[in-house]
């Protein structure tokens, strides 16, 4: 089986586990993790900045990069399996959900994680947490999805086209999250327009209009980040 060299670690994980999901003899997650440990320990020793105490999202094509840099150390199948286990781990999903940049083997940030990958990580982490508690975690999920959407710089239409919720329940949660974002963005944009038109400092503007200075600064920074994110995805 050939592997697309541009696959991300998450997509490589999906490619690795999807065929196995159809097999009645597939290894359990604990067994897969145990089998992958020797390779994961090698990766930790070689690249502690990526596979150490704090994980970082891996650049697309990291699988091929590792094979090319260490041709006599890693076998294709065992390396693929190890990266699959790594990409499905909770700490790795957490760093993807946080929107951290993808890094190459040298630890250089090379690209942003795609909005749909951030979304998938957020949803999977929610699923894992929800099965361990009776508390309804959907309000926290809405807040996380709202933040992820705003960080993406995409329009509502473009974001929905890329994330594509898996079922009606998740679609409803996402719709509520995007609604909350729309209201918050409208308030921030209106406040920032008034602030910019005033020609005043944030402190003076806040004093004139009876708002908190931190809210003025927060709105200005949020508008700037959205503009930068939108330019990056254009």
mmCIF file of C-alpha atoms in Angstrom:
data_model
loop_
_atom_site.group_PDB
_atom_site.id
_atom_site.type_symbol
_atom_site.label_atom_id
_atom_site.label_comp_id
_atom_site.label_asym_id
_atom_site.label_seq_id
_atom_site.Cartn_x
_atom_site.Cartn_y
_atom_site.Cartn_z
ATOM 1 C CA UNK A 1 0.000 0.000 0.000
ATOM 2 C CA UNK A 2 1.427 3.414 -0.994
ATOM 3 C CA UNK A 3 1.128 6.460 1.216
ATOM 4 C CA UNK A 4 0.439 9.981 0.012
ATOM 5 C CA UNK A 5 3.526 11.973 1.141
ATOM 6 C CA UNK A 6 1.421 15.059 1.854
ATOM 7 C CA UNK A 7 -0.876 13.385 4.381
ATOM 8 C CA UNK A 8 -1.064 14.885 7.847
ATOM 9 C CA UNK A 9 -0.525 12.680 10.890
ATOM 10 C CA UNK A 10 -4.283 12.766 11.535
ATOM 11 C CA UNK A 11 -5.110 11.667 7.989
ATOM 12 C CA UNK A 12 -2.439 8.992 8.196
ATOM 13 C CA UNK A 13 -4.121 7.799 11.378
ATOM 14 C CA UNK A 14 -7.466 7.565 9.594
ATOM 15 C CA UNK A 15 -5.902 5.699 6.690
ATOM 16 C CA UNK A 16 -4.235 3.292 9.069
ATOM 17 C CA UNK A 17 -7.289 2.505 11.188
ATOM 18 C CA UNK A 18 -10.113 2.570 8.619
ATOM 19 C CA UNK A 19 -9.313 -0.780 6.962
ATOM 20 C CA UNK A 20 -8.787 -2.337 10.372
ATOM 21 C CA UNK A 21 -12.218 -1.198 11.486
ATOM 22 C CA UNK A 22 -13.726 -3.630 9.007
ATOM 23 C CA UNK A 23 -11.793 -6.570 10.357
ATOM 24 C CA UNK A 24 -13.085 -8.694 13.202
ATOM 25 C CA UNK A 25 -9.495 -9.504 14.127
ATOM 26 C CA UNK A 26 -8.311 -5.907 14.420
ATOM 27 C CA UNK A 27 -6.078 -5.068 17.352
ATOM 28 C CA UNK A 28 -7.596 -3.211 20.275
ATOM 29 C CA UNK A 29 -6.343 0.343 20.952
ATOM 30 C CA UNK A 30 -4.292 -0.795 23.955
ATOM 31 C CA UNK A 31 -2.658 -3.504 21.862
ATOM 32 C CA UNK A 32 -1.887 -1.065 19.044
ATOM 33 C CA UNK A 33 -0.350 1.358 21.520
ATOM 34 C CA UNK A 34 1.781 -1.329 23.113
ATOM 35 C CA UNK A 35 2.997 -2.512 19.719
ATOM 36 C CA UNK A 36 3.863 1.058 18.719
ATOM 37 C CA UNK A 37 5.779 1.918 21.900
ATOM 38 C CA UNK A 38 9.283 0.958 20.653
ATOM 39 C CA UNK A 39 8.944 3.299 17.673
ATOM 40 C CA UNK A 40 7.322 6.039 19.763
ATOM 41 C CA UNK A 41 10.224 5.843 22.204
ATOM 42 C CA UNK A 42 12.653 6.231 19.308
ATOM 43 C CA UNK A 43 10.731 9.271 18.072
ATOM 44 C CA UNK A 44 10.783 10.773 21.553
ATOM 45 C CA UNK A 45 14.551 10.291 21.769
ATOM 46 C CA UNK A 46 15.144 11.846 18.364
ATOM 47 C CA UNK A 47 12.552 14.631 18.502
ATOM 48 C CA UNK A 48 11.606 15.460 22.111
ATOM 49 C CA UNK A 49 10.348 18.877 20.970
ATOM 50 C CA UNK A 50 7.627 17.107 18.958
ATOM 51 C CA UNK A 51 6.995 13.842 20.788
ATOM 52 C CA UNK A 52 8.023 14.834 24.326
ATOM 53 C CA UNK A 53 6.100 16.051 27.353
ATOM 54 C CA UNK A 54 4.267 18.596 25.189
ATOM 55 C CA UNK A 55 3.112 17.548 21.741
ATOM 56 C CA UNK A 56 3.002 19.773 18.673
ATOM 57 C CA UNK A 57 0.954 19.282 15.504
ATOM 58 C CA UNK A 58 3.059 17.607 12.834
ATOM 59 C CA UNK A 59 3.471 18.962 9.321
ATOM 60 C CA UNK A 60 1.823 17.184 6.452
ATOM 61 C CA UNK A 61 4.213 14.648 4.981
ATOM 62 C CA UNK A 62 6.035 14.020 8.275
ATOM 63 C CA UNK A 63 5.870 10.270 7.611
ATOM 64 C CA UNK A 64 7.903 10.568 4.425
ATOM 65 C CA UNK A 65 10.275 13.057 6.064
ATOM 66 C CA UNK A 66 11.067 10.547 8.803
ATOM 67 C CA UNK A 67 11.669 7.742 6.325
ATOM 68 C CA UNK A 68 14.004 9.909 4.267
ATOM 69 C CA UNK A 69 15.953 11.206 7.262
ATOM 70 C CA UNK A 70 16.258 7.777 8.926
ATOM 71 C CA UNK A 71 16.211 5.208 6.095
ATOM 72 C CA UNK A 72 17.913 2.514 8.172
ATOM 73 C CA UNK A 73 16.016 3.107 11.410
ATOM 74 C CA UNK A 74 12.297 2.957 10.632
ATOM 75 C CA UNK A 75 10.215 0.415 8.760
ATOM 76 C CA UNK A 76 7.279 1.845 6.816
ATOM 77 C CA UNK A 77 4.539 -0.207 8.458
ATOM 78 C CA UNK A 78 5.741 0.152 12.037
ATOM 79 C CA UNK A 79 6.345 3.888 11.616
ATOM 80 C CA UNK A 80 2.913 4.349 10.068
ATOM 81 C CA UNK A 81 1.321 2.465 12.954
ATOM 82 C CA UNK A 82 3.234 4.513 15.537
ATOM 83 C CA UNK A 83 2.228 7.821 13.971
ATOM 84 C CA UNK A 84 -1.364 6.594 13.870
ATOM 85 C CA UNK A 85 -1.301 5.875 17.603
ATOM 86 C CA UNK A 86 0.372 9.227 18.284
ATOM 87 C CA UNK A 87 -2.132 11.213 16.213
ATOM 88 C CA UNK A 88 -5.094 9.588 17.961
ATOM 89 C CA UNK A 89 -3.747 10.227 21.458
ATOM 90 C CA UNK A 90 -5.563 12.730 23.643
ATOM 91 C CA UNK A 91 -2.504 14.992 24.154
ATOM 92 C CA UNK A 92 -1.999 15.232 20.396
ATOM 93 C CA UNK A 93 -5.664 15.996 19.782
ATOM 94 C CA UNK A 94 -5.453 18.695 22.450
ATOM 95 C CA UNK A 95 -2.608 20.484 20.692
ATOM 96 C CA UNK A 96 -4.486 20.306 17.380
ATOM 97 C CA UNK A 97 -7.699 21.565 18.993
ATOM 98 C CA UNK A 98 -5.755 24.477 20.475
ATOM 99 C CA UNK A 99 -4.953 25.628 16.955
ATOM 100 C CA UNK A 100 -1.178 25.410 17.300
ATOM 101 C CA UNK A 101 0.823 25.504 14.081
ATOM 102 C CA UNK A 102 2.148 22.408 12.372
ATOM 103 C CA UNK A 103 5.877 21.822 12.837
ATOM 104 C CA UNK A 104 8.561 20.048 10.839
ATOM 105 C CA UNK A 105 11.199 17.711 12.248
ATOM 106 C CA UNK A 106 13.449 20.630 13.155
ATOM 107 C CA UNK A 107 10.736 22.206 15.275
ATOM 108 C CA UNK A 108 9.967 25.016 12.841
ATOM 109 C CA UNK A 109 6.349 26.124 12.503
ATOM 110 C CA UNK A 110 5.535 25.634 8.831
ATOM 111 C CA UNK A 111 1.753 25.918 8.433
ATOM 112 C CA UNK A 112 -1.501 26.348 10.305
ATOM 113 C CA UNK A 113 -3.728 23.393 11.103
ATOM 114 C CA UNK A 114 -6.699 23.342 8.728
ATOM 115 C CA UNK A 115 -9.984 24.491 10.330
ATOM 116 C CA UNK A 116 -11.600 21.102 9.659
ATOM 117 C CA UNK A 117 -8.802 19.333 11.551
ATOM 118 C CA UNK A 118 -9.218 21.676 14.520
ATOM 119 C CA UNK A 119 -12.956 20.987 14.436
ATOM 120 C CA UNK A 120 -12.471 17.223 14.296
ATOM 121 C CA UNK A 121 -10.068 17.330 17.240
ATOM 122 C CA UNK A 122 -12.449 19.459 19.333
ATOM 123 C CA UNK A 123 -15.371 17.124 18.622
ATOM 124 C CA UNK A 124 -13.388 13.959 19.348
ATOM 125 C CA UNK A 125 -12.092 15.350 22.640
ATOM 126 C CA UNK A 126 -15.665 16.248 23.586
ATOM 127 C CA UNK A 127 -16.804 12.728 22.770
ATOM 128 C CA UNK A 128 -14.087 11.216 24.958
ATOM 129 C CA UNK A 129 -14.904 13.501 27.877
ATOM 130 C CA UNK A 130 -18.666 13.077 27.582
ATOM 131 C CA UNK A 131 -18.557 9.297 27.910
ATOM 132 C CA UNK A 132 -16.796 9.676 31.259
ATOM 133 C CA UNK A 133 -19.322 11.990 32.903
ATOM 134 C CA UNK A 134 -23.070 12.515 33.303
ATOM 135 C CA UNK A 135 -22.595 16.284 33.061
ATOM 136 C CA UNK A 136 -23.838 17.809 29.819
ATOM 137 C CA UNK A 137 -20.659 19.133 28.211
ATOM 138 C CA UNK A 138 -22.359 20.661 25.182
ATOM 139 C CA UNK A 139 -22.103 24.248 26.499
ATOM 140 C CA UNK A 140 -18.316 23.834 26.722
ATOM 141 C CA UNK A 141 -18.295 22.302 23.263
ATOM 142 C CA UNK A 142 -20.251 25.263 21.857
ATOM 143 C CA UNK A 143 -17.724 27.679 23.346
ATOM 144 C CA UNK A 144 -14.807 25.732 21.882
ATOM 145 C CA UNK A 145 -16.400 25.491 18.450
ATOM 146 C CA UNK A 146 -17.249 29.167 18.530
ATOM 147 C CA UNK A 147 -13.626 30.045 19.292
ATOM 148 C CA UNK A 148 -12.366 27.671 16.593
ATOM 149 C CA UNK A 149 -14.689 29.202 14.009
ATOM 150 C CA UNK A 150 -13.609 32.751 14.836
ATOM 151 C CA UNK A 151 -9.937 31.760 14.701
ATOM 152 C CA UNK A 152 -10.410 30.211 11.249
ATOM 153 C CA UNK A 153 -11.140 33.522 9.541
ATOM 154 C CA UNK A 154 -13.697 31.770 7.325
ATOM 155 C CA UNK A 155 -17.223 32.842 6.580
ATOM 156 C CA UNK A 156 -20.018 30.761 8.078
ATOM 157 C CA UNK A 157 -20.757 29.213 4.670
ATOM 158 C CA UNK A 158 -17.133 28.310 3.969
ATOM 159 C CA UNK A 159 -16.610 26.917 7.468
ATOM 160 C CA UNK A 160 -19.660 24.657 7.228
ATOM 161 C CA UNK A 161 -18.532 23.435 3.823
ATOM 162 C CA UNK A 162 -15.220 22.322 5.302
ATOM 163 C CA UNK A 163 -16.202 20.838 8.667
ATOM 164 C CA UNK A 164 -19.411 19.006 7.678
ATOM 165 C CA UNK A 165 -20.905 17.779 11.013
ATOM 166 C CA UNK A 166 -21.357 14.012 11.192
ATOM 167 C CA UNK A 167 -24.943 14.015 12.466
ATOM 168 C CA UNK A 168 -27.937 16.231 13.263
ATOM 169 C CA UNK A 169 -27.058 16.521 16.950
ATOM 170 C CA UNK A 170 -23.576 17.857 16.200
ATOM 171 C CA UNK A 171 -24.972 20.090 13.460
ATOM 172 C CA UNK A 172 -27.321 21.650 16.042
ATOM 173 C CA UNK A 173 -24.450 22.280 18.466
ATOM 174 C CA UNK A 174 -22.365 23.841 15.725
ATOM 175 C CA UNK A 175 -25.268 25.996 14.546
ATOM 176 C CA UNK A 176 -25.694 27.345 18.076
ATOM 177 C CA UNK A 177 -21.951 27.985 18.336
ATOM 178 C CA UNK A 178 -21.880 29.893 15.064
ATOM 179 C CA UNK A 179 -24.904 31.906 16.191
ATOM 180 C CA UNK A 180 -23.111 32.933 19.375
ATOM 181 C CA UNK A 181 -20.059 33.884 17.323
ATOM 182 C CA UNK A 182 -22.119 35.994 14.939
ATOM 183 C CA UNK A 183 -23.583 38.005 17.810
ATOM 184 C CA UNK A 184 -20.206 38.481 19.484
ATOM 185 C CA UNK A 185 -18.486 39.452 16.226
ATOM 186 C CA UNK A 186 -21.213 42.000 15.424
ATOM 187 C CA UNK A 187 -20.775 43.644 18.827
ATOM 188 C CA UNK A 188 -17.000 43.715 18.498
ATOM 189 C CA UNK A 189 -17.090 45.119 14.976
ATOM 190 C CA UNK A 190 -19.502 47.883 15.987
ATOM 191 C CA UNK A 191 -17.413 48.803 19.028
ATOM 192 C CA UNK A 192 -14.197 48.798 17.030
ATOM 193 C CA UNK A 193 -15.665 50.955 14.254
ATOM 194 C CA UNK A 194 -16.751 53.520 16.797
ATOM 195 C CA UNK A 195 -13.365 53.390 18.511
ATOM 196 C CA UNK A 196 -11.419 53.861 15.272
ATOM 197 C CA UNK A 197 -13.689 56.698 14.159
ATOM 198 C CA UNK A 198 -13.235 58.508 17.474
ATOM 199 C CA UNK A 199 -9.512 59.052 17.085
ATOM 200 C CA UNK A 200 -9.196 58.622 20.845
ATOM 201 C CA UNK A 201 -7.024 56.338 22.921
ATOM 202 C CA UNK A 202 -8.678 53.204 24.259
ATOM 203 C CA UNK A 203 -8.759 54.708 27.749
ATOM 204 C CA UNK A 204 -10.296 58.001 26.637
ATOM 205 C CA UNK A 205 -12.830 56.251 24.403
ATOM 206 C CA UNK A 206 -13.853 53.940 27.230
ATOM 207 C CA UNK A 207 -14.318 56.884 29.566
ATOM 208 C CA UNK A 208 -16.409 58.814 27.050
ATOM 209 C CA UNK A 209 -18.806 55.966 26.300
ATOM 210 C CA UNK A 210 -18.941 54.206 29.648
ATOM 211 C CA UNK A 211 -17.371 50.933 28.531
ATOM 212 C CA UNK A 212 -14.433 49.037 29.955
ATOM 213 C CA UNK A 213 -11.065 49.838 28.415
ATOM 214 C CA UNK A 214 -10.230 46.119 28.272
ATOM 215 C CA UNK A 215 -13.343 45.529 26.137
ATOM 216 C CA UNK A 216 -12.248 48.202 23.682
ATOM 217 C CA UNK A 217 -8.780 46.679 23.390
ATOM 218 C CA UNK A 218 -10.184 43.159 23.179
ATOM 219 C CA UNK A 219 -12.537 44.144 20.349
ATOM 220 C CA UNK A 220 -9.735 45.849 18.432
ATOM 221 C CA UNK A 221 -7.440 42.860 18.766
ATOM 222 C CA UNK A 222 -10.208 40.414 17.818
ATOM 223 C CA UNK A 223 -11.026 42.389 14.683
ATOM 224 C CA UNK A 224 -7.352 42.511 13.749
ATOM 225 C CA UNK A 225 -6.930 38.752 14.241
ATOM 226 C CA UNK A 226 -9.994 38.000 12.133
ATOM 227 C CA UNK A 227 -8.722 40.229 9.342
ATOM 228 C CA UNK A 228 -5.326 38.494 9.422
ATOM 229 C CA UNK A 229 -6.909 35.029 9.482
ATOM 230 C CA UNK A 230 -9.222 35.938 6.599
ATOM 231 C CA UNK A 231 -6.251 37.216 4.569
ATOM 232 C CA UNK A 232 -4.333 34.005 5.269
ATOM 233 C CA UNK A 233 -7.170 31.817 4.010
ATOM 234 C CA UNK A 234 -7.980 33.964 0.974
#
